[in-house]
Coordinates of C-alpha atoms (C1' of nucleotides) in Angstrom, one line a residue:
Chain A
M1 CA 78.5 90.6 81.5
S2 CA 74.8 90.0 81.2
E3 CA 73.2 93.4 81.1
S4 CA 70.1 91.9 82.5
G5 CA 67.9 94.9 82.2
T6 CA 64.5 94.5 80.7
K7 CA 63.8 98.2 80.5
Q8 CA 64.6 100.8 77.9
V9 CA 66.9 102.5 80.4
K10 CA 69.5 100.0 79.4
Q11 CA 71.7 102.3 77.4
S12 CA 71.2 105.5 79.2
V13 CA 72.2 104.4 82.6
L14 CA 75.4 102.7 81.6
A15 CA 78.5 104.6 82.3
D16 CA 81.0 105.5 79.5
F17 CA 84.6 105.0 80.4
K18 CA 88.0 106.0 79.3
V19 CA 90.5 103.5 80.6
G20 CA 93.8 104.5 81.8
V21 CA 96.8 102.4 82.6
D22 CA 99.2 103.5 85.4
T23 CA 102.4 101.7 86.1
V24 CA 104.3 101.6 89.3
I25 CA 107.8 101.0 88.1
F26 CA 110.2 99.9 90.8
S27 CA 113.9 99.5 90.8
V28 CA 116.2 98.4 93.6
D29 CA 119.3 100.5 94.2
T30 CA 121.3 98.1 96.3
E31 CA 124.3 100.5 96.6
G32 CA 122.1 103.2 98.0
N33 CA 120.0 100.7 99.9
R34 CA 116.9 102.2 98.5
I35 CA 113.8 101.1 96.7
L36 CA 113.0 103.5 93.9
V37 CA 109.8 104.4 92.1
L38 CA 109.7 106.2 88.8
L39 CA 107.7 109.4 88.7
V40 CA 106.8 111.8 86.0
K41 CA 105.8 115.4 86.4
R42 CA 102.5 116.1 84.9
E43 CA 102.3 118.6 82.1
D44 CA 98.5 118.6 81.8
E45 CA 95.5 119.3 84.0
P46 CA 94.4 117.9 86.2
F47 CA 97.1 117.9 88.8
L48 CA 99.4 120.0 86.6
K49 CA 103.0 120.0 87.8
Y50 CA 102.3 117.3 90.4
W51 CA 104.4 114.2 90.3
G52 CA 102.5 111.0 89.4
L53 CA 102.9 107.6 88.0
P54 CA 103.7 107.1 84.3
G55 CA 100.4 106.4 82.6
T56 CA 98.3 106.7 79.5
L57 CA 94.9 106.2 78.2
V58 CA 94.2 103.1 76.3
R59 CA 93.9 103.5 72.5
N60 CA 91.7 101.8 69.9
G61 CA 92.8 98.3 69.3
E62 CA 95.3 98.4 72.1
S63 CA 95.3 95.8 74.9
L64 CA 95.9 96.9 78.5
E65 CA 99.3 95.2 78.5
D66 CA 100.2 97.0 75.3
A67 CA 99.3 100.3 76.8
A68 CA 101.4 99.6 79.9
H69 CA 104.3 98.6 77.7
R70 CA 104.0 101.7 75.5
V71 CA 104.3 104.0 78.5
L72 CA 107.2 102.1 79.9
V73 CA 109.1 102.3 76.6
E74 CA 108.4 106.0 76.4
K75 CA 109.9 106.7 79.7
I76 CA 112.7 104.3 80.2
R77 CA 115.1 102.1 78.3
V78 CA 115.7 98.7 79.8
N79 CA 116.5 95.2 78.7
N80 CA 115.1 93.3 81.6
L81 CA 111.9 93.8 83.3
Y82 CA 109.0 92.1 85.0
V83 CA 105.5 93.3 84.6
E84 CA 102.2 92.2 86.0
Q85 CA 98.8 93.6 86.6
L86 CA 98.2 95.1 90.0
Y87 CA 94.7 96.4 90.7
T88 CA 91.9 98.3 89.1
F89 CA 90.6 101.5 90.6
G90 CA 87.4 102.6 89.2
G91 CA 85.2 104.4 91.7
P92 CA 83.3 107.4 90.4
G93 CA 84.9 110.7 91.3
R94 CA 88.5 109.5 91.4
D95 CA 89.4 111.7 88.5
P96 CA 88.5 115.4 88.7
R97 CA 87.8 115.3 85.0
E98 CA 84.6 113.5 85.9
L99 CA 82.4 116.4 86.5
P100 CA 80.5 115.8 89.7
E101 CA 76.9 114.8 89.2
S102 CA 77.3 115.3 85.5
F103 CA 77.2 111.6 84.5
G104 CA 79.9 112.4 82.0
V105 CA 82.6 110.1 81.0
R106 CA 84.3 108.1 83.8
Y107 CA 88.0 107.4 84.2
L108 CA 89.0 104.0 85.3
S109 CA 92.6 103.1 86.0
V110 CA 94.1 99.7 85.6
S111 CA 97.4 99.7 87.5
Y112 CA 100.4 97.7 86.6
F113 CA 103.5 96.7 88.6
A114 CA 106.9 96.7 87.0
L115 CA 110.3 95.9 88.2
V116 CA 113.4 96.9 86.2
R117 CA 117.1 96.7 86.7
F118 CA 118.3 99.9 88.3
A119 CA 121.8 99.8 86.9
E120 CA 120.8 99.6 83.3
A121 CA 117.7 101.7 83.4
Q122 CA 118.1 104.8 81.3
L123 CA 115.5 107.5 81.8
I124 CA 114.3 109.2 78.7
A125 CA 114.4 112.8 79.6
E126 CA 111.5 114.6 78.0
G127 CA 111.9 118.4 77.9
M128 CA 113.7 119.3 81.0
S129 CA 113.7 116.1 83.0
G130 CA 110.2 115.8 84.2
I131 CA 111.0 112.3 85.1
A132 CA 112.9 110.9 88.1
W133 CA 113.5 108.1 90.5
Y134 CA 112.1 108.7 94.0
A135 CA 112.9 106.6 97.1
I136 CA 109.8 104.9 98.2
N137 CA 110.0 106.3 101.7
K138 CA 110.4 109.9 100.4
L139 CA 107.6 110.2 98.0
P140 CA 106.0 113.6 97.5
Q141 CA 102.2 114.1 97.3
L142 CA 101.2 112.5 94.1
A143 CA 98.5 113.2 91.6
F144 CA 95.1 111.3 91.8
D145 CA 95.1 108.3 94.1
H146 CA 98.6 107.4 93.0
N147 CA 100.1 107.3 96.5
Q148 CA 97.6 104.6 97.3
I149 CA 98.6 102.7 94.1
V150 CA 102.2 102.9 95.0
E151 CA 101.5 101.6 98.5
Y152 CA 99.6 98.7 97.0
G153 CA 102.5 98.0 94.6
Y154 CA 105.0 98.1 97.4
R155 CA 103.2 95.3 99.2
R156 CA 103.2 93.3 96.0
L157 CA 106.9 93.8 95.5
R158 CA 107.8 92.4 98.8
N159 CA 105.4 89.5 98.4
K160 CA 106.7 88.7 94.9
L161 CA 110.2 88.7 96.1
E162 CA 109.6 86.3 99.0
Y163 CA 107.7 83.7 96.9
S164 CA 108.8 84.0 93.4
P165 CA 112.0 84.3 91.5
V166 CA 111.4 87.8 90.1
A167 CA 114.8 88.9 91.5
F168 CA 116.5 87.0 88.7
D169 CA 114.5 88.8 86.1
V170 CA 116.2 91.9 87.2
L171 CA 119.7 90.9 88.2
P172 CA 122.5 90.6 85.7
E173 CA 123.0 87.4 83.9
V174 CA 125.7 86.5 86.4
F175 CA 125.9 87.8 89.9
T176 CA 127.5 87.0 93.2
L177 CA 125.6 85.6 96.2
S178 CA 126.4 88.9 97.9
D179 CA 124.7 90.8 95.1
L180 CA 121.6 88.6 95.6
Y181 CA 121.8 89.1 99.3
Q182 CA 122.1 92.8 99.1
F183 CA 119.1 92.9 96.8
Y184 CA 116.9 91.0 99.2
M185 CA 118.2 93.0 102.1
T186 CA 117.2 96.2 100.4
V187 CA 113.7 95.2 99.7
L188 CA 112.9 93.0 102.7
G189 CA 114.8 95.0 105.4
E190 CA 117.7 94.4 107.7
N191 CA 116.4 91.4 109.6
F192 CA 115.1 89.0 107.1
S193 CA 117.9 86.5 107.3
D194 CA 121.5 85.8 108.2
Y195 CA 123.8 85.9 105.2
S196 CA 125.2 82.4 105.7
N197 CA 121.8 80.9 106.1
F198 CA 120.5 82.7 103.1
R199 CA 123.4 81.3 101.2
T200 CA 122.9 77.7 102.2
R201 CA 119.2 77.8 101.7
L202 CA 119.5 79.3 98.2
L203 CA 122.2 76.9 97.1
K204 CA 120.3 73.9 98.4
L205 CA 117.4 74.8 96.2
G206 CA 119.6 73.9 93.3
F207 CA 118.8 76.4 90.6
L208 CA 121.8 78.6 91.1
A209 CA 124.7 77.4 89.0
D210 CA 128.2 78.3 89.9
T211 CA 129.9 79.5 86.7
G212 CA 133.4 78.9 88.3
V213 CA 134.3 82.5 87.4
K214 CA 135.6 84.5 90.3
V215 CA 135.3 88.2 90.7
T216 CA 137.1 90.4 93.1
R217 CA 135.8 93.8 94.3
G218 CA 138.4 95.6 96.4
A219 CA 139.6 93.8 99.4
G220 CA 138.4 90.4 100.5
R221 CA 138.2 87.0 99.0
P222 CA 136.9 86.8 95.4
A223 CA 133.3 85.7 95.0
S224 CA 131.9 83.2 92.6
L225 CA 129.6 84.3 89.9
Y226 CA 126.4 82.4 89.8
R227 CA 123.8 82.1 87.1
F228 CA 120.1 81.4 87.5
D229 CA 119.3 78.1 85.9
S230 CA 115.7 78.3 84.8
D231 CA 115.6 74.7 83.7
A232 CA 116.6 73.6 87.2
F233 CA 114.0 75.9 88.5
A234 CA 111.2 74.7 86.3
P235 CA 110.1 71.8 88.4
L236 CA 109.8 74.1 91.4
K237 CA 107.5 76.4 89.6
D238 CA 104.2 77.1 91.4
K239 CA 105.3 75.0 94.3
P240 CA 105.1 76.9 97.5
L241 CA 108.7 78.3 97.7
V242 CA 110.2 80.7 100.2
F243 CA 113.1 82.8 99.1
I244 CA 113.4 84.6 102.3
Chain B
M1 CA 82.3 104.8 64.0
S2 CA 84.2 107.2 66.1
E3 CA 85.3 110.3 64.3
S4 CA 88.7 109.5 62.8
G5 CA 91.2 112.2 62.2
T6 CA 94.9 111.8 61.8
K7 CA 95.3 115.3 63.1
Q8 CA 94.2 116.0 66.6
V9 CA 94.9 112.5 67.3
K10 CA 94.9 112.7 71.0
Q11 CA 91.2 112.5 71.4
S12 CA 90.2 110.4 68.5
V13 CA 92.4 107.4 69.1
L14 CA 91.3 106.8 72.6
A15 CA 89.1 103.8 73.0
D16 CA 85.7 104.1 74.5
F17 CA 84.7 101.5 77.0
K18 CA 81.8 99.9 78.7
V19 CA 83.0 98.3 81.9
G20 CA 81.5 95.1 83.1
V21 CA 81.9 93.4 86.4
D22 CA 81.9 89.6 86.5
T23 CA 81.9 87.7 89.8
V24 CA 83.1 84.2 90.5
I25 CA 80.9 83.2 93.4
F26 CA 82.2 80.2 95.3
S27 CA 80.7 78.1 98.0
V28 CA 82.0 75.1 99.7
D29 CA 79.7 72.1 100.1
T30 CA 81.5 70.1 102.8
E31 CA 78.8 67.4 102.9
G32 CA 79.1 66.8 99.2
N33 CA 82.8 67.4 99.3
R34 CA 82.6 69.8 96.4
I35 CA 83.5 73.4 95.6
L36 CA 80.7 75.1 93.8
V37 CA 80.6 78.0 91.4
L38 CA 77.4 80.0 90.7
L39 CA 76.5 80.2 87.1
V40 CA 73.7 81.9 85.3
K41 CA 72.2 81.0 81.9
R42 CA 72.5 84.0 79.5
E43 CA 69.3 85.3 78.1
D44 CA 70.9 87.7 75.7
E45 CA 73.3 87.7 72.9
P46 CA 76.1 87.2 72.6
F47 CA 76.5 83.6 73.9
L48 CA 72.7 83.3 74.3
K49 CA 71.8 80.2 76.4
Y50 CA 75.4 79.7 77.4
W51 CA 76.2 79.4 81.1
G52 CA 78.3 82.2 82.4
L53 CA 79.4 84.2 85.4
P54 CA 76.9 86.6 87.0
G55 CA 77.8 90.0 85.8
T56 CA 76.6 93.4 84.8
L57 CA 77.7 96.6 83.2
V58 CA 78.7 99.4 85.5
R59 CA 76.1 102.2 85.7
N60 CA 76.5 106.0 86.1
G61 CA 77.6 106.9 89.5
E62 CA 78.2 103.4 90.5
S63 CA 81.5 102.1 91.8
L64 CA 82.9 98.7 90.7
E65 CA 82.3 97.3 94.1
D66 CA 78.7 98.5 94.0
A67 CA 78.1 96.9 90.7
A68 CA 79.6 93.6 91.9
H69 CA 77.4 93.8 95.0
R70 CA 74.3 94.6 93.0
V71 CA 74.7 91.5 90.9
L72 CA 75.3 89.4 93.9
V73 CA 72.2 90.6 95.6
E74 CA 70.2 90.0 92.5
K75 CA 71.2 86.3 92.3
I76 CA 71.5 85.1 95.8
R77 CA 70.4 85.8 99.3
V78 CA 73.2 85.4 101.9
N79 CA 74.2 86.9 105.2
N80 CA 77.9 86.2 105.2
L81 CA 80.2 86.7 102.3
Y82 CA 83.7 87.7 101.4
V83 CA 84.4 89.7 98.3
E84 CA 87.6 91.0 96.7
Q85 CA 88.8 92.1 93.3
L86 CA 90.3 89.4 91.1
Y87 CA 91.7 90.6 87.8
T88 CA 90.9 92.9 84.9
F89 CA 90.5 91.4 81.4
G90 CA 90.5 94.1 78.8
G91 CA 92.1 93.0 75.6
P92 CA 90.4 94.1 72.4
G93 CA 88.2 91.4 70.9
R94 CA 87.3 89.6 74.1
D95 CA 83.7 90.5 73.6
P96 CA 82.0 89.7 70.2
R97 CA 80.0 92.9 70.6
E98 CA 83.2 94.7 69.7
L99 CA 83.0 94.6 65.9
P100 CA 86.3 93.5 64.5
E101 CA 88.2 96.5 63.1
S102 CA 85.4 98.8 63.8
F103 CA 87.0 100.8 66.6
G104 CA 83.6 100.8 68.2
V105 CA 83.1 100.6 71.9
R106 CA 85.3 98.2 73.9
Y107 CA 84.1 95.9 76.7
L108 CA 86.4 95.5 79.6
S109 CA 85.7 93.2 82.5
V110 CA 86.7 93.6 86.1
S111 CA 86.3 90.3 87.8
Y112 CA 85.5 89.8 91.4
F113 CA 85.9 86.9 93.7
A114 CA 83.3 86.0 96.3
L115 CA 82.9 83.3 98.9
V116 CA 79.5 82.7 100.4
R117 CA 78.2 80.2 103.0
F118 CA 76.7 77.3 101.0
A119 CA 74.2 76.2 103.6
E120 CA 72.5 79.5 103.9
A121 CA 72.8 80.7 100.3
Q122 CA 69.4 81.0 98.6
L123 CA 69.4 81.3 94.9
I124 CA 66.9 83.7 93.5
A125 CA 65.3 81.9 90.7
E126 CA 64.6 84.2 87.8
G127 CA 62.2 82.9 85.3
M128 CA 62.7 79.1 85.2
S129 CA 65.9 78.7 87.2
G130 CA 68.5 80.0 84.9
I131 CA 70.8 79.9 87.8
A132 CA 72.6 77.1 89.5
W133 CA 75.6 75.8 91.4
Y134 CA 78.1 73.9 89.4
A135 CA 80.9 71.8 90.8
I136 CA 84.2 73.4 89.8
N137 CA 85.5 70.3 88.3
K138 CA 82.4 69.8 86.2
L139 CA 81.9 73.1 84.5
P140 CA 80.4 73.4 81.1
Q141 CA 81.8 75.5 78.3
L142 CA 81.2 79.1 79.5
A143 CA 80.5 82.3 77.7
F144 CA 83.3 84.7 76.9
D145 CA 86.5 84.0 78.7
H146 CA 84.7 83.0 81.8
N147 CA 86.3 79.6 82.1
Q148 CA 89.6 81.3 82.4
I149 CA 88.3 83.7 85.0
V150 CA 87.0 80.8 87.1
E151 CA 90.3 79.1 86.9
Y152 CA 92.0 82.3 88.1
G153 CA 89.5 82.6 90.9
Y154 CA 90.0 79.0 92.0
R155 CA 93.7 79.6 92.4
R156 CA 92.9 82.6 94.5
L157 CA 90.4 80.7 96.6
R158 CA 93.0 78.1 97.6
N159 CA 95.6 80.8 98.3
K160 CA 93.3 82.8 100.4
L161 CA 92.3 79.9 102.5
E162 CA 95.9 78.9 103.3
Y163 CA 97.0 82.4 104.3
S164 CA 94.0 84.2 105.6
P165 CA 91.0 83.6 107.8
V166 CA 88.4 83.9 105.1
A167 CA 87.0 80.5 106.2
F168 CA 85.5 82.2 109.3
D169 CA 83.7 84.7 107.2
V170 CA 81.7 81.9 105.7
L171 CA 81.4 79.4 108.6
P172 CA 78.5 79.7 111.1
E173 CA 79.0 81.8 114.2
V174 CA 79.9 78.6 116.1
F175 CA 81.3 75.5 114.6
T176 CA 83.2 72.4 115.6
L177 CA 86.8 71.8 114.7
S178 CA 85.6 69.0 112.5
D179 CA 83.5 71.4 110.6
L180 CA 86.5 73.6 110.1
Y181 CA 88.6 70.6 109.1
Q182 CA 86.0 69.4 106.6
F183 CA 85.9 72.8 105.1
Y184 CA 89.7 72.9 104.5
M185 CA 89.7 69.3 103.3
T186 CA 87.2 70.1 100.7
V187 CA 89.1 73.1 99.3
L188 CA 92.6 72.0 99.8
G189 CA 92.3 68.3 99.0
E190 CA 92.8 65.0 100.9
N191 CA 96.3 65.3 101.8
F192 CA 96.8 68.7 103.3
S193 CA 97.1 67.7 106.9
D194 CA 96.3 65.2 109.6
Y195 CA 93.2 66.1 111.6
S196 CA 95.0 66.0 115.0
N197 CA 97.8 68.1 113.8
F198 CA 95.4 70.6 112.2
R199 CA 93.7 70.7 115.5
T200 CA 96.6 71.4 117.6
R201 CA 98.1 74.0 115.2
L202 CA 94.8 76.0 115.0
L203 CA 94.2 75.9 118.7
K204 CA 97.7 77.0 119.4
L205 CA 97.2 80.1 117.3
G206 CA 94.8 81.2 120.0
F207 CA 92.0 82.9 118.1
L208 CA 89.5 80.0 118.4
A209 CA 87.5 80.3 121.6
D210 CA 85.8 77.3 123.1
T211 CA 82.3 78.2 123.9
G212 CA 82.0 75.2 126.2
V213 CA 78.8 74.1 124.5
K214 CA 78.9 70.6 123.2
V215 CA 77.1 69.3 120.3
T216 CA 76.5 65.7 119.3
R217 CA 75.9 64.4 115.8
G218 CA 74.9 60.8 115.7
A219 CA 77.3 58.4 117.2
G220 CA 80.6 59.5 118.7
R221 CA 81.8 61.8 121.3
P222 CA 80.3 65.2 121.4
A223 CA 82.3 68.1 119.9
S224 CA 83.0 71.5 121.4
L225 CA 81.6 74.5 119.6
Y226 CA 84.2 77.1 118.9
R227 CA 83.9 80.7 118.0
F228 CA 86.3 82.8 115.9
D229 CA 87.7 85.5 118.2
S230 CA 88.5 88.4 115.9
D231 CA 90.0 90.4 118.7
A232 CA 92.5 87.7 119.5
F233 CA 93.2 87.4 115.8
A234 CA 93.8 91.1 115.3
P235 CA 97.5 91.1 116.3
L236 CA 98.1 88.3 113.9
K237 CA 96.7 90.3 111.0
D238 CA 99.0 90.8 108.0
K239 CA 101.6 88.6 109.7
P240 CA 102.6 85.7 107.5
L241 CA 100.3 83.0 108.8
V242 CA 99.7 79.5 107.5
F243 CA 96.3 77.9 108.1
I244 CA 97.1 74.8 106.2
Chain C
dT1 C1' 80.1 46.1 124.3
dC2 C1' 81.4 47.8 120.2
dA3 C1' 81.8 51.2 116.6
dA4 C1' 82.2 56.0 115.7
dA5 C1' 83.6 60.5 116.3
dA6 C1' 86.3 63.8 119.3
dG7 C1' 90.3 64.9 121.5
dT8 C1' 95.3 64.0 123.6
dG9 C1' 100.0 62.7 123.7
dT10 C1' 104.5 61.1 121.9
dT11 C1' 108.3 60.5 119.0
dA12 C1' 111.2 61.4 115.0
dC13 C1' 112.7 64.3 111.5
dG14 C1' 114.0 68.4 109.0
dG15 C1' 114.5 73.0 108.4
dA16 C1' 115.6 77.5 110.5
dT17 C1' 118.6 80.3 113.7
dA18 C1' 122.6 81.8 115.6
dC19 C1' 126.8 81.7 115.7
dA20 C1' 131.9 80.4 115.4
dC21 C1' 135.2 79.6 112.3
dC22 C1' 138.2 79.1 108.0
dC23 C1' 139.8 81.1 103.3
dA24 C1' 141.6 84.3 99.8
dT25 C1' 142.6 88.7 98.6
dG26 C1' 144.1 94.0 98.9
dT27 C1' 146.8 97.3 101.3
Chain D
dA1 C1' 150.1 91.2 109.2
dC2 C1' 145.7 92.5 109.3
dA3 C1' 141.4 94.1 107.7
dT4 C1' 137.9 92.9 104.5
dG5 C1' 134.7 90.4 102.4
dG6 C1' 133.6 85.3 100.8
dG7 C1' 132.5 80.9 102.3
dT8 C1' 131.9 76.6 105.5
dG9 C1' 130.5 74.1 109.5
dT10 C1' 127.8 73.1 113.7
dA11 C1' 124.9 72.9 117.8
dT12 C1' 120.4 74.1 119.1
dC13 C1' 115.7 75.0 118.7
dC14 C1' 111.1 74.5 117.0
dG15 C1' 107.4 73.4 113.9
dT16 C1' 105.6 69.5 111.4
dA17 C1' 104.3 64.7 110.2
dA18 C1' 103.0 60.4 111.6
dC19 C1' 100.6 57.7 114.4
dA20 C1' 99.2 55.5 118.7
dC21 C1' 96.2 56.2 122.3
dT22 C1' 92.3 57.8 125.3
dT23 C1' 87.6 59.7 126.0
dT24 C1' 82.6 60.0 125.3
dT25 C1' 78.8 59.2 123.0
dG26 C1' 74.9 56.2 120.2
dA27 C1' 73.4 51.9 118.8

DNA sequence: TCAAAAGTGTTACGGATACACCCATGT
DNA sequence: ACATGGGTGTATCCGTAACACTTTTGA
């Protein structure tokens, strides 16, 4: 950041910003075969009563991550989650609070991506439930440029899943291979892989430990419960891996 | 000092930001077999006389991309380049100008990633050449957290190259397959692929058009000049592609 | 004629795909 | 006993890796 100006203008032309953090919180409902996004109904202008992403403005002494975490904790109670930064949207005019041509304060949004476990996620109803999960393919018109942000996050979700072990951050401690398969099916679509091939591939990678415990769900042969062995995974870290 | 009040908290606790844009500008020197990063010597505090990334603070009415572009144009003259957003660093205290505990203005940096053609890049010497290419493996201690940003950008460079056709944004209009190979070699390292296999794979993808023109460089059989056919590439867009 | 650079061909291996099949349980 | 879901095996295909070979030029 070298503000290379030699003039006096220096201060006057620099834009003043408030920085917002908006988080696309995903969860995967394998039963319902849906990907869900957490939305909140806005109680302030602008975009009053529109649905939008959970977000907040960054406070004094607070890091971006802290702010993202604060919003998350306000809206939802979870034990397991995965968070990472997504993209920063900062063009002038993206927030109606910036009066056109006024050179007032600008609003910049750093978006975050989060993945939580659907089954255990408890929404914290504020007032009369201005908070809800929406299927990603049935989103309403959102406030600001939030539709665009969700779209961006969705691409990231699929990418992350294919190349990194995020799934295990969000699955229970132990799970069956069918659970895992269902999870991937839901996110990546019907035709990503055959079950039996998925199975062999994953097991060959060697970081899924069979606990020996069997679980039976209705009819059918009982399934083994597996555990993600992060030690066994460690050496594979940042190697190009495909989880397809 | 921002007006502090424990009451109408809402307004008073929000941090005020200046937003900076820092760009990691890469070029690939295939002759010298080096990856280069463009650095500028700071002429202001903080970090006076340290080398750092070209950057600026965002002005009124200016988008982040505009700011990134403005800096680029100030430092370097190029025809071809590729630019994309990298990451946003915004923790409190990352800039010494934020007085500790003062709740003064915060400095947030949105970093960008750029790739330019080395051969045609002309550095715009300001004063006595406070601007230079540095080999990525021989960087000095940089201002702020810029070493970290470069590291992040370097990862992105290699990734981009493997999975997307950025190379062609930065190669001449026509080039030999050896040129292309040298380029990949330089970025991805000695052991990424055999030349002949690289060759067959790339040609099979079908978006490299042989111009028929031959060029000869010293001894050896003349090489065909190829052109990147963006129409032929279009259908492959956003399909998972490996350029290795 | 020989070295250097460009370009072609060939073989072997390993992973992915598409199945067919076997196993254990509930009803 | 049979439907249901879990789990195993196998034949085939195709991309990749390794490397030998041919072609065309300059010196």
